């Protein structure tokens, strides 16, 4: 679906007092057809819709009057049909063009060359899981061979920095699956010789409105153990920077993400006595809430929200995940399995 003539969401207030103060953010698309089972945005914003190319280009021109850098955003930016044309439009205006991350399957020479010429320094990709089995669980079915081939393309395009995103604590994950993050990183570094590889590892938080909304949070002990093992395996590997993010906050986030009305009092307590003390006071209840598997027939606090996706479809996807089965991307207009269209 193409949103022609609709206003393109973009930065309207420019100030250096924000995270992206030196750049204008432009939304080129909304929604993602891929169905990665951990991703709220991939389900909540269905069906995928693309902004009209001419409308986006006009927004790029407007942004160039205020900044020297633009960021193209969306749940599936790499799949935007006119991504090359928009990147070129920004480059010809002397703008640096960035993307939040590139989906590995859609990386090609043309896009990489355009991004390199526009001034992009670091390419960011998100395998999310390092073992092929676990990538099937999360419905991100790409083989290791393809990952390494895309890394070769990135290297050959002249990029010196590569950033990788992974998660720890995914459903059905084992200690061995987590260690695959270190093993895959080593293989990628062998391809990306002489360059810098930054590995960002984040705890997996089950989210509402996704197939994993029924799954337990892995627990801090498990996540800590697996992150320490990854750290040990990558220690001393030249050119690899490991960043492990948000472990201390993960327990609180895992509760708040799927909380019921009891969360109100905890949030109020956290504001007055601090998060640590509030969590300690409510630790047993929060542990029980986060580390149990919810049955399908349980009424979830957010079931009252009509987001268009059938609950039965999400649960079918959850069961397929546990079996290691994948689901093909949706095709708007001829695919009706989830209920949105």
Coordinates of C-alpha atoms in Angstrom, one line a residue:
X1 CA 0.0 0.0 0.0
X2 CA 1.4 3.4 -1.0
X3 CA 0.4 6.5 1.0
X4 CA 0.5 9.1 -1.8
X5 CA -0.2 12.7 -0.9
X6 CA -0.2 12.0 2.8
X7 CA 1.9 14.2 5.1
X8 CA 5.3 12.5 5.8
X9 CA 6.1 12.4 9.5
X10 CA 9.5 14.1 10.0
X11 CA 11.4 16.4 12.3
X12 CA 9.8 19.8 12.7
X13 CA 11.5 21.2 15.8
X14 CA 15.3 21.4 15.5
X15 CA 17.4 21.6 18.7
X16 CA 20.7 20.2 19.8
X17 CA 19.1 19.2 23.1
X18 CA 17.8 15.9 21.7
X19 CA 19.4 12.5 20.9
X20 CA 19.2 13.2 17.2
X21 CA 19.7 17.0 17.4
X22 CA 22.0 17.2 14.4
X23 CA 19.8 15.2 12.1
X24 CA 16.3 15.3 10.6
X25 CA 14.3 12.0 10.9
X26 CA 12.0 11.1 8.1
X27 CA 9.5 8.2 8.2
X28 CA 9.6 6.5 4.8
X29 CA 7.4 3.5 5.7
X30 CA 5.3 2.0 8.5
X31 CA 4.8 -1.6 9.3
X32 CA 6.8 -4.7 8.4
X33 CA 5.8 -7.7 6.5
X34 CA 8.4 -10.0 7.9
X35 CA 6.7 -11.2 11.1
X36 CA 9.8 -11.4 13.4
X37 CA 8.1 -12.9 16.5
X38 CA 9.8 -10.7 19.1
X39 CA 8.9 -7.4 17.5
X40 CA 6.0 -5.4 18.6
X41 CA 6.3 -2.9 15.8
X42 CA 6.2 -5.7 13.2
X43 CA 2.7 -6.7 14.4
X44 CA 1.2 -3.5 15.9
X45 CA 1.7 -1.5 12.7
X46 CA 0.4 -4.0 10.1
X47 CA -0.2 -3.8 7.2
X48 CA 3.0 -2.4 5.8
X49 CA 2.6 0.9 4.0
X50 CA 5.1 2.8 1.9
X51 CA 5.3 6.6 1.7
X52 CA 5.2 7.9 -1.8
X53 CA 8.7 8.5 -3.2
X54 CA 8.0 12.1 -4.4
X55 CA 6.5 13.0 -1.1
X56 CA 9.6 11.6 0.7
X57 CA 12.0 13.4 -1.7
X58 CA 10.2 16.7 -1.0
X59 CA 10.7 16.1 2.7
X60 CA 14.4 15.5 2.1
X61 CA 14.7 18.8 0.3
X62 CA 12.9 20.6 3.2
X63 CA 15.2 18.9 5.7
X64 CA 18.3 20.0 3.8
X65 CA 17.5 23.6 4.6
X66 CA 18.0 23.0 8.3
X67 CA 20.5 20.1 8.7
X68 CA 23.3 18.3 7.0
X69 CA 22.2 14.8 8.0
X70 CA 19.0 12.8 7.7
X71 CA 17.9 9.5 9.2
X72 CA 15.4 7.4 7.3
X73 CA 13.2 5.5 9.8
X74 CA 10.5 2.8 9.7
X75 CA 10.0 -0.8 10.8
X76 CA 11.4 -2.1 7.5
X77 CA 13.4 0.7 5.9
X78 CA 15.5 -1.7 3.8
X79 CA 12.4 -2.9 2.1
X80 CA 11.2 0.6 1.1
X81 CA 10.8 0.2 -2.7
X82 CA 12.6 3.5 -3.5
X83 CA 15.3 3.4 -0.9
X84 CA 18.1 3.9 -3.4
X85 CA 16.4 6.8 -5.0
X86 CA 15.8 8.6 -1.7
X87 CA 19.4 7.9 -0.5
X88 CA 20.7 9.4 -3.8
X89 CA 18.4 12.4 -3.5
X90 CA 19.9 13.1 -0.1
X91 CA 23.5 12.5 -1.3
X92 CA 23.0 14.9 -4.2
X93 CA 22.0 17.6 -1.7
X94 CA 25.2 17.0 0.2
X95 CA 23.4 15.3 3.1
X96 CA 24.7 12.3 5.1
X97 CA 22.0 9.7 5.0
X98 CA 21.7 7.1 7.8
X99 CA 19.3 4.2 8.4
X100 CA 18.5 2.6 11.8
X101 CA 19.7 -0.8 10.5
X102 CA 19.8 -2.7 7.3
X103 CA 18.0 -6.0 6.8
X104 CA 20.6 -8.5 5.7
X105 CA 18.6 -9.9 2.8
X106 CA 18.2 -6.5 1.2
X107 CA 21.8 -5.3 1.2
X108 CA 23.3 -4.9 -2.2
X109 CA 26.1 -3.1 -4.0
X110 CA 24.0 -0.2 -5.2
X111 CA 22.6 0.6 -1.7
X112 CA 25.9 0.3 0.0
X113 CA 27.7 2.5 -2.6
X114 CA 25.0 5.2 -2.2
X115 CA 25.2 5.1 1.6
X116 CA 29.0 5.2 1.5
X117 CA 29.0 8.2 -0.9
X118 CA 26.5 10.0 1.3
X119 CA 28.9 9.8 4.2
X120 CA 27.7 6.9 6.2
X121 CA 30.5 5.5 8.4
X122 CA 29.0 2.5 10.1
X123 CA 26.7 -0.2 8.7
X124 CA 24.3 -1.7 11.3
X125 CA 22.7 -5.1 10.9
X126 CA 20.6 -7.2 13.3
X127 CA 21.0 -11.0 13.0
X128 CA 19.3 -11.1 16.5
X129 CA 20.2 -14.8 17.0
X130 CA 23.5 -16.5 16.0
X131 CA 22.4 -20.0 15.5
X132 CA 20.3 -20.9 12.5
X133 CA 17.9 -22.9 14.7
X134 CA 17.2 -19.9 16.9
X135 CA 16.8 -17.6 13.9
X136 CA 14.0 -20.0 12.7
X137 CA 12.4 -19.7 16.1
X138 CA 12.2 -15.9 15.9
X139 CA 11.2 -16.1 12.1
X140 CA 14.4 -14.5 10.9
X141 CA 15.3 -17.3 8.6
X142 CA 18.7 -16.4 7.1
X143 CA 21.6 -18.8 6.7
X144 CA 25.0 -18.1 8.1
X145 CA 26.4 -18.4 4.6
X146 CA 24.2 -15.4 3.5
X147 CA 25.3 -13.4 6.5
X148 CA 29.0 -13.8 5.7
X149 CA 28.3 -13.0 2.0
X150 CA 26.6 -9.7 3.0
X151 CA 29.5 -8.9 5.3
X152 CA 31.8 -9.3 2.3
X153 CA 29.7 -6.8 0.4
X154 CA 29.9 -4.3 3.2
X155 CA 33.7 -4.8 3.4
X156 CA 34.1 -4.4 -0.4
X157 CA 32.0 -1.3 -0.4
X158 CA 34.7 0.3 1.8
X159 CA 33.1 0.5 5.2
X160 CA 35.4 0.3 8.2
X161 CA 32.9 -0.2 10.9
X162 CA 30.1 -2.8 11.3
X163 CA 27.6 -3.1 14.2
X164 CA 25.8 -6.3 15.0
X165 CA 22.7 -6.6 17.2
X166 CA 22.0 -9.8 19.1
X167 CA 19.6 -10.8 21.9
X168 CA 20.1 -13.2 24.8
X169 CA 17.3 -15.1 26.6
X170 CA 15.1 -15.8 23.5
X171 CA 12.5 -18.6 23.7
X172 CA 14.1 -22.1 23.5
X173 CA 17.6 -20.6 23.7
X174 CA 20.3 -22.8 25.3
X175 CA 23.7 -21.9 26.6
X176 CA 25.1 -23.2 23.4
X177 CA 22.9 -21.0 21.3
X178 CA 24.2 -18.0 23.2
X179 CA 27.8 -19.0 22.7
X180 CA 27.1 -19.1 19.0
X181 CA 27.1 -15.2 19.2
X182 CA 30.8 -15.3 20.0
X183 CA 31.5 -17.9 17.3
X184 CA 29.6 -16.0 14.6
X185 CA 31.3 -12.8 15.6
X186 CA 34.7 -14.4 15.2
X187 CA 33.7 -15.6 11.7
X188 CA 32.4 -12.2 10.7
X189 CA 35.6 -10.6 12.0
X190 CA 37.7 -13.0 9.9
X191 CA 35.8 -11.6 6.8
X192 CA 36.0 -8.0 8.1
X193 CA 39.7 -8.1 8.5
X194 CA 41.4 -4.9 9.8
X195 CA 38.0 -3.3 10.5
X196 CA 36.0 -2.8 13.7
X197 CA 33.1 -4.9 14.6
X198 CA 30.8 -3.7 17.5
X199 CA 28.6 -6.4 19.0
X200 CA 25.6 -5.1 20.9
X201 CA 24.0 -7.8 23.1
X202 CA 20.6 -7.0 24.7
X203 CA 18.4 -9.1 27.0
X204 CA 15.2 -10.3 25.3
X205 CA 12.0 -8.8 26.9
X206 CA 8.8 -10.6 25.9
X207 CA 6.4 -7.9 24.5
X208 CA 2.6 -7.7 24.3
X209 CA 0.9 -8.1 20.9
X210 CA 3.6 -10.5 19.7
X211 CA 3.7 -14.3 19.5
X212 CA 6.0 -14.3 22.5
X213 CA 3.6 -12.4 24.8
X214 CA 2.9 -15.8 26.5
X215 CA 6.5 -16.7 27.0
X216 CA 8.4 -16.4 30.3
X217 CA 11.3 -13.9 30.8
X218 CA 14.5 -15.9 30.9
X219 CA 15.6 -14.5 34.3
X220 CA 18.6 -12.4 35.2
X221 CA 20.7 -15.4 36.4
X222 CA 20.4 -17.0 33.0
X223 CA 21.1 -13.8 31.0
X224 CA 24.1 -12.9 33.2
X225 CA 25.6 -16.4 32.8
X226 CA 25.2 -16.4 29.0
X227 CA 26.5 -12.8 28.7
X228 CA 29.6 -13.7 30.8
X229 CA 30.2 -16.7 28.6
X230 CA 30.1 -14.5 25.5
X231 CA 32.4 -12.0 27.1
X232 CA 34.9 -14.7 28.0
X233 CA 34.9 -16.1 24.4
X234 CA 35.4 -12.6 22.8
X235 CA 38.0 -11.4 25.3
X236 CA 41.1 -10.4 23.5
X237 CA 39.7 -10.7 20.0
X238 CA 41.3 -7.8 18.2
X239 CA 38.9 -5.3 16.5
X240 CA 35.8 -6.5 18.3
X241 CA 34.0 -4.2 20.7
X242 CA 31.4 -6.0 22.9
X243 CA 28.6 -4.0 24.5
X244 CA 26.2 -5.8 26.8
X245 CA 23.2 -3.5 27.5
X246 CA 20.6 -3.2 30.2
X247 CA 20.9 -6.4 32.2
X248 CA 20.2 -4.6 35.5
X249 CA 17.1 -2.9 34.0
X250 CA 15.9 -6.0 32.2
X251 CA 13.9 -7.5 35.1
X252 CA 12.0 -4.2 35.7
X253 CA 11.4 -3.9 32.0
X254 CA 10.2 -7.4 31.6
X255 CA 7.6 -6.8 34.3
X256 CA 6.4 -3.4 33.0
X257 CA 6.2 -4.6 29.4
X258 CA 3.4 -7.1 30.3
X259 CA 2.1 -5.6 33.5
X260 CA -1.4 -5.6 34.9
X261 CA -2.9 -3.0 37.1
X262 CA -0.6 -3.8 40.0
X263 CA 2.2 -2.0 38.1
X264 CA 0.6 1.4 39.0
X265 CA 1.6 1.2 42.6
X266 CA 5.2 0.0 41.7
X267 CA 5.6 2.9 39.3
X268 CA 4.5 5.4 41.9
X269 CA 6.8 3.8 44.5
X270 CA 9.7 3.9 42.0
X271 CA 9.1 7.6 41.5
X272 CA 9.3 8.3 45.2
X273 CA 11.8 5.8 46.6
X274 CA 13.7 4.8 43.5
X275 CA 13.4 1.8 41.1
X276 CA 15.8 -0.4 43.1
X277 CA 13.9 -0.2 46.3
X278 CA 10.5 -0.5 44.6
X279 CA 11.7 -3.7 42.8
X280 CA 13.1 -5.1 46.0
X281 CA 9.8 -4.5 47.8
X282 CA 7.8 -6.2 45.1
X283 CA 10.4 -8.8 44.0
X284 CA 8.4 -12.0 44.6
X285 CA 5.3 -10.8 42.8
X286 CA 7.3 -9.4 39.9
X287 CA 9.3 -12.7 39.6
X288 CA 6.1 -14.7 39.5
X289 CA 4.6 -12.4 36.9
X290 CA 7.6 -12.4 34.6
X291 CA 8.8 -16.0 34.8
X292 CA 5.7 -18.0 34.2
X293 CA 4.3 -19.1 30.8
X294 CA 0.8 -17.8 30.3
X295 CA -1.8 -20.2 28.9
X296 CA -3.7 -19.3 25.8
X297 CA -7.0 -18.9 27.5
X298 CA -5.7 -16.5 30.1
X299 CA -7.2 -13.0 29.7
X300 CA -4.3 -10.7 29.2
X301 CA -4.4 -7.1 30.4
X302 CA -4.1 -5.7 26.9
X303 CA -6.7 -8.0 25.3
X304 CA -9.2 -5.1 25.3
X305 CA -7.0 -3.2 22.7
X306 CA -8.3 -3.9 19.2
X307 CA -5.2 -3.8 17.0
X308 CA -6.7 -5.9 14.2
X309 CA -4.5 -9.1 14.7
X310 CA -6.4 -12.2 15.8
X311 CA -5.2 -13.6 19.1
X312 CA -5.4 -17.1 17.6
X313 CA -3.0 -16.2 14.9
X314 CA -0.4 -14.9 17.4
X315 CA -0.7 -18.1 19.4
X316 CA -0.3 -20.2 16.2
X317 CA 2.9 -18.3 15.5
X318 CA 4.0 -18.9 19.1
X319 CA 3.5 -22.7 18.7
X320 CA 5.3 -22.6 15.3
X321 CA 8.2 -20.8 17.0
X322 CA 8.5 -23.5 19.7
X323 CA 8.6 -26.1 16.8
X324 CA 11.2 -24.1 15.0
X325 CA 8.9 -23.4 12.0
X326 CA 9.0 -20.2 9.9
X327 CA 6.2 -18.2 8.3
X328 CA 6.6 -16.4 5.0
X329 CA 6.2 -12.6 4.8
X330 CA 2.7 -11.2 4.3
X331 CA 1.7 -9.9 0.9
X332 CA -0.7 -7.0 1.3
X333 CA -3.9 -7.6 -0.6
X334 CA -3.6 -11.3 -1.1
X335 CA -2.7 -12.5 2.4
X336 CA -5.4 -12.6 5.1
X337 CA -4.0 -15.0 7.7
X338 CA -3.5 -12.5 10.6
X339 CA -6.8 -10.7 10.4
X340 CA -5.6 -7.2 9.8
X341 CA -6.4 -7.0 6.1

